Amino acid sequence: MALPHDVKSMTLAKEGQTRIEWARQFMPVVQSVEERFRRQKPLKGVRIAACLHVTTETANLARALKAGGADVRLCASNPLSTQDDVAAALVKVYGISVFAVRGEDRKSYYSHIRSALGHRPQITMDDGADLVSELHKDKNGASARILGGTEETTTGVIRLRSMADKGVLRFPVISVNDADTKHLFDNRYGTGQSTLDGIIRATNTLLAGQTVVVCGYGWCGRGVAERARGMGAHVTVIEVDPLRALQAVMDGFRVEPLARAAAVGDIFVTLTGDISVLRKEHFLKMKDGAIVANSGHFNVEIDIPDLRKLSRSVRTLRTNVQEYALKNGRRIMLLAEGRLVNLAAAEGHPAMVMDMSFANQALAAEYLSKNGRKLKCQVYPVPRQIDEYISRLKLKTMGVNIDRLTEKQRQYLASWEMGT
Ligand code: ADE
């Protein structure tokens, strides 16, 4: 039977295959999981619906799951992040069902999610919780057969915790995002680098000497702030959480209210997970030519309807750059329609860091296939042994050796009697 799919064009498959293989060499942990999966088939016959960014890195995760015996269907977790050549290669070369077309409208985006769910999955894999959210709208008991789900990102985990708190979550979900080998690396170094990559590819701007305003100082915001400073920018951090704001101050960043920073910033990046962070009152203060970009999961952080209302015209100046000419005579450059700039204007996080995130995904799926039925309808952390396994293996593949505690040191840490 032909593999169900909806991708842009199968003619792109060869190019996609070459790029997927390129990424694979930087994903040794996923490769190692894949090799064991191929031998042991821990996911034999398990139907997995995955709603992830369709990139070269995700393709290598899908291959590992398939090697483990899973029957995988993939749809996009963002309308603008799909790499069409990768989608084609997954279908044509690797035999994986994909529903994703870059630039798809809202209707196709949700219809693709429903196609992935049409597969009657036993495990869901989400990046932003749209798959789980759609599944919960099904009144025909579709969630009853679900062993569990995994969630990749902070925004998704927040949504799922809210579902669990309200008692509406109908199956257990593992928060991959909260694994140390995920957020301490992917969110910080991955988002840090790929966000600047997206801004630079879109605009070819110079960061040195510019004022970059980073809204949100979670792990992603920290990454962007650190990397922007590393490239010579003056960085201002905007926070609402006093603890995080204090950390930003002691990390050496200027911290101030957005109402003040709006007038001095050259480049604004939102990574808060919340809505209308940059809005009318800020746009009105911005300098002529200010660049605004979002690297948070959803396109709600920059209030685009506000921007539209303030403007007398909008035109596309370059790929991923729209110039909003305000009625006050100034111009604001919106990147990637306010969608994740790192995935829409660049290629997302490099494979080297996604290696750890996706090893977590694959191992969490294996864990759910064994233990899902025993878990409650809650959000669970990734088991600590998985985190430790991934960090050890990653170090090994990087050629880094570390010391072990001596017996005397181990005993000292375990005792409370011994002091100085
Ligand atoms: N999220 C951020 N970067 C990514 C990538 N390269 N692939 C899949 N998901 C991502």
PDB file of N, CA, C and O and ligand atoms in Angstrom, residues 52-58 83 127 152 186 194 342-343 347-351 354 358, ligand 1:
ATOM      1  N   LEU A  52       6.492  17.326  15.165  1.00  0.00           N
ATOM      2  CA  LEU A  52       7.794  17.943  15.458  1.00  0.00           C
ATOM      3  C   LEU A  52       8.174  18.834  14.275  1.00  0.00           C
ATOM      4  O   LEU A  52       7.581  18.730  13.203  1.00  0.00           O
ATOM      5  N   HIS A  53       9.184  19.674  14.456  1.00  0.00           N
ATOM      6  CA  HIS A  53       9.683  20.434  13.309  1.00  0.00           C
ATOM      7  C   HIS A  53      10.302  19.427  12.334  1.00  0.00           C
ATOM      8  O   HIS A  53      11.125  18.601  12.750  1.00  0.00           O
ATOM      9  N   VAL A  54       9.900  19.497  11.076  1.00  0.00           N
ATOM     10  CA  VAL A  54      10.380  18.498  10.113  1.00  0.00           C
ATOM     11  C   VAL A  54      11.730  18.962   9.551  1.00  0.00           C
ATOM     12  O   VAL A  54      11.800  19.702   8.573  1.00  0.00           O
ATOM     13  N   THR A  55      12.782  18.536  10.227  1.00  0.00           N
ATOM     14  CA  THR A  55      14.146  18.956   9.889  1.00  0.00           C
ATOM     15  C   THR A  55      15.027  17.718   9.698  1.00  0.00           C
ATOM     16  O   THR A  55      14.587  16.600   9.968  1.00  0.00           O
ATOM     17  N   THR A  56      16.265  17.954   9.322  1.00  0.00           N
ATOM     18  CA  THR A  56      17.199  16.831   9.131  1.00  0.00           C
ATOM     19  C   THR A  56      17.400  16.061  10.440  1.00  0.00           C
ATOM     20  O   THR A  56      17.574  14.851  10.438  1.00  0.00           O
ATOM     21  N   GLU A  57      17.354  16.790  11.567  1.00  0.00           N
ATOM     22  CA  GLU A  57      17.580  16.145  12.866  1.00  0.00           C
ATOM     23  C   GLU A  57      16.381  15.269  13.228  1.00  0.00           C
ATOM     24  O   GLU A  57      16.536  14.130  13.680  1.00  0.00           O
ATOM     25  N   THR A  58      15.190  15.803  12.986  1.00  0.00           N
ATOM     26  CA  THR A  58      13.977  15.025  13.269  1.00  0.00           C
ATOM     27  C   THR A  58      13.940  13.774  12.392  1.00  0.00           C
ATOM     28  O   THR A  58      13.495  12.707  12.825  1.00  0.00           O
ATOM     29  N   GLN A  83      11.253  21.548   6.408  1.00  0.00           N
ATOM     30  CA  GLN A  83      12.245  21.502   5.331  1.00  0.00           C
ATOM     31  C   GLN A  83      11.664  20.528   4.303  1.00  0.00           C
ATOM     32  O   GLN A  83      11.629  19.311   4.528  1.00  0.00           O
ATOM     33  N   ASP A 127       5.824  18.741  20.020  1.00  0.00           N
ATOM     34  CA  ASP A 127       6.690  19.891  20.253  1.00  0.00           C
ATOM     35  C   ASP A 127       5.750  21.094  20.309  1.00  0.00           C
ATOM     36  O   ASP A 127       5.457  21.698  19.280  1.00  0.00           O
ATOM     37  N   GLU A 152       8.510  18.002  23.870  1.00  0.00           N
ATOM     38  CA  GLU A 152       9.847  18.500  23.572  1.00  0.00           C
ATOM     39  C   GLU A 152      10.150  19.871  24.177  1.00  0.00           C
ATOM     40  O   GLU A 152      11.289  20.184  24.470  1.00  0.00           O
ATOM     41  N   ASP A 186      20.132  22.197  24.526  1.00  0.00           N
ATOM     42  CA  ASP A 186      19.291  22.579  23.382  1.00  0.00           C
ATOM     43  C   ASP A 186      18.760  24.000  23.575  1.00  0.00           C
ATOM     44  O   ASP A 186      18.943  24.884  22.730  1.00  0.00           O
ATOM     45  N   SER A 194      21.155  29.318  17.124  1.00  0.00           N
ATOM     46  CA  SER A 194      20.296  29.288  15.929  1.00  0.00           C
ATOM     47  C   SER A 194      19.421  30.545  15.807  1.00  0.00           C
ATOM     48  O   SER A 194      19.058  30.941  14.702  1.00  0.00           O
ATOM     49  N   ASN A 342      14.570  31.010  14.353  1.00  0.00           N
ATOM     50  CA  ASN A 342      15.689  30.073  14.168  1.00  0.00           C
ATOM     51  C   ASN A 342      15.327  28.936  13.218  1.00  0.00           C
ATOM     52  O   ASN A 342      16.194  28.401  12.540  1.00  0.00           O
ATOM     53  N   LEU A 343      14.042  28.582  13.170  1.00  0.00           N
ATOM     54  CA  LEU A 343      13.642  27.488  12.277  1.00  0.00           C
ATOM     55  C   LEU A 343      13.089  28.013  10.962  1.00  0.00           C
ATOM     56  O   LEU A 343      13.202  27.360   9.931  1.00  0.00           O
ATOM     57  N   GLU A 347      18.112  26.968  10.098  1.00  0.00           N
ATOM     58  CA  GLU A 347      17.806  25.524  10.047  1.00  0.00           C
ATOM     59  C   GLU A 347      17.497  24.936  11.416  1.00  0.00           C
ATOM     60  O   GLU A 347      17.574  23.723  11.591  1.00  0.00           O
ATOM     61  N   GLY A 348      17.198  25.797  12.407  1.00  0.00           N
ATOM     62  CA  GLY A 348      16.964  25.280  13.758  1.00  0.00           C
ATOM     63  C   GLY A 348      18.292  24.968  14.437  1.00  0.00           C
ATOM     64  O   GLY A 348      19.358  25.340  13.938  1.00  0.00           O
ATOM     65  N   HIS A 349      18.205  24.278  15.561  1.00  0.00           N
ATOM     66  CA  HIS A 349      19.438  23.984  16.299  1.00  0.00           C
ATOM     67  C   HIS A 349      20.299  23.001  15.515  1.00  0.00           C
ATOM     68  O   HIS A 349      19.775  22.095  14.876  1.00  0.00           O
ATOM     69  N   PRO A 350      21.606  23.139  15.654  1.00  0.00           N
ATOM     70  CA  PRO A 350      22.498  22.186  14.993  1.00  0.00           C
ATOM     71  C   PRO A 350      22.297  20.755  15.501  1.00  0.00           C
ATOM     72  O   PRO A 350      21.907  20.527  16.650  1.00  0.00           O
ATOM     73  N   ALA A 351      22.619  19.812  14.599  1.00  0.00           N
ATOM     74  CA  ALA A 351      22.428  18.384  14.910  1.00  0.00           C
ATOM     75  C   ALA A 351      23.173  17.965  16.176  1.00  0.00           C
ATOM     76  O   ALA A 351      22.705  17.119  16.929  1.00  0.00           O
ATOM     77  N   MET A 354      20.844  18.679  18.970  1.00  0.00           N
ATOM     78  CA  MET A 354      19.588  17.916  18.857  1.00  0.00           C
ATOM     79  C   MET A 354      19.834  16.436  19.128  1.00  0.00           C
ATOM     80  O   MET A 354      18.909  15.683  19.453  1.00  0.00           O
ATOM     81  N   PHE A 358      16.974  14.445  21.028  1.00  0.00           N
ATOM     82  CA  PHE A 358      16.249  13.366  20.344  1.00  0.00           C
ATOM     83  C   PHE A 358      16.616  11.987  20.871  1.00  0.00           C
ATOM     84  O   PHE A 358      15.820  11.047  20.742  1.00  0.00           O
TER      85      PHE A 358
HETATM   86  N1  ADE B   1      13.908  22.595  17.448  1.00  0.00           N
HETATM   87  C1  ADE B   1      14.902  23.476  17.379  1.00  0.00           C
HETATM   88  N2  ADE B   1      15.794  23.109  16.443  1.00  0.00           N
HETATM   89  C2  ADE B   1      15.342  21.955  15.904  1.00  0.00           C
HETATM   90  C3  ADE B   1      15.825  21.104  14.880  1.00  0.00           C
HETATM   91  N3  ADE B   1      16.962  21.349  14.244  1.00  0.00           N
HETATM   92  N4  ADE B   1      15.088  20.017  14.586  1.00  0.00           N
HETATM   93  C4  ADE B   1      13.934  19.784  15.233  1.00  0.00           C
HETATM   94  N5  ADE B   1      13.440  20.539  16.201  1.00  0.00           N
HETATM   95  C5  ADE B   1      14.141  21.636  16.537  1.00  0.00           C
END
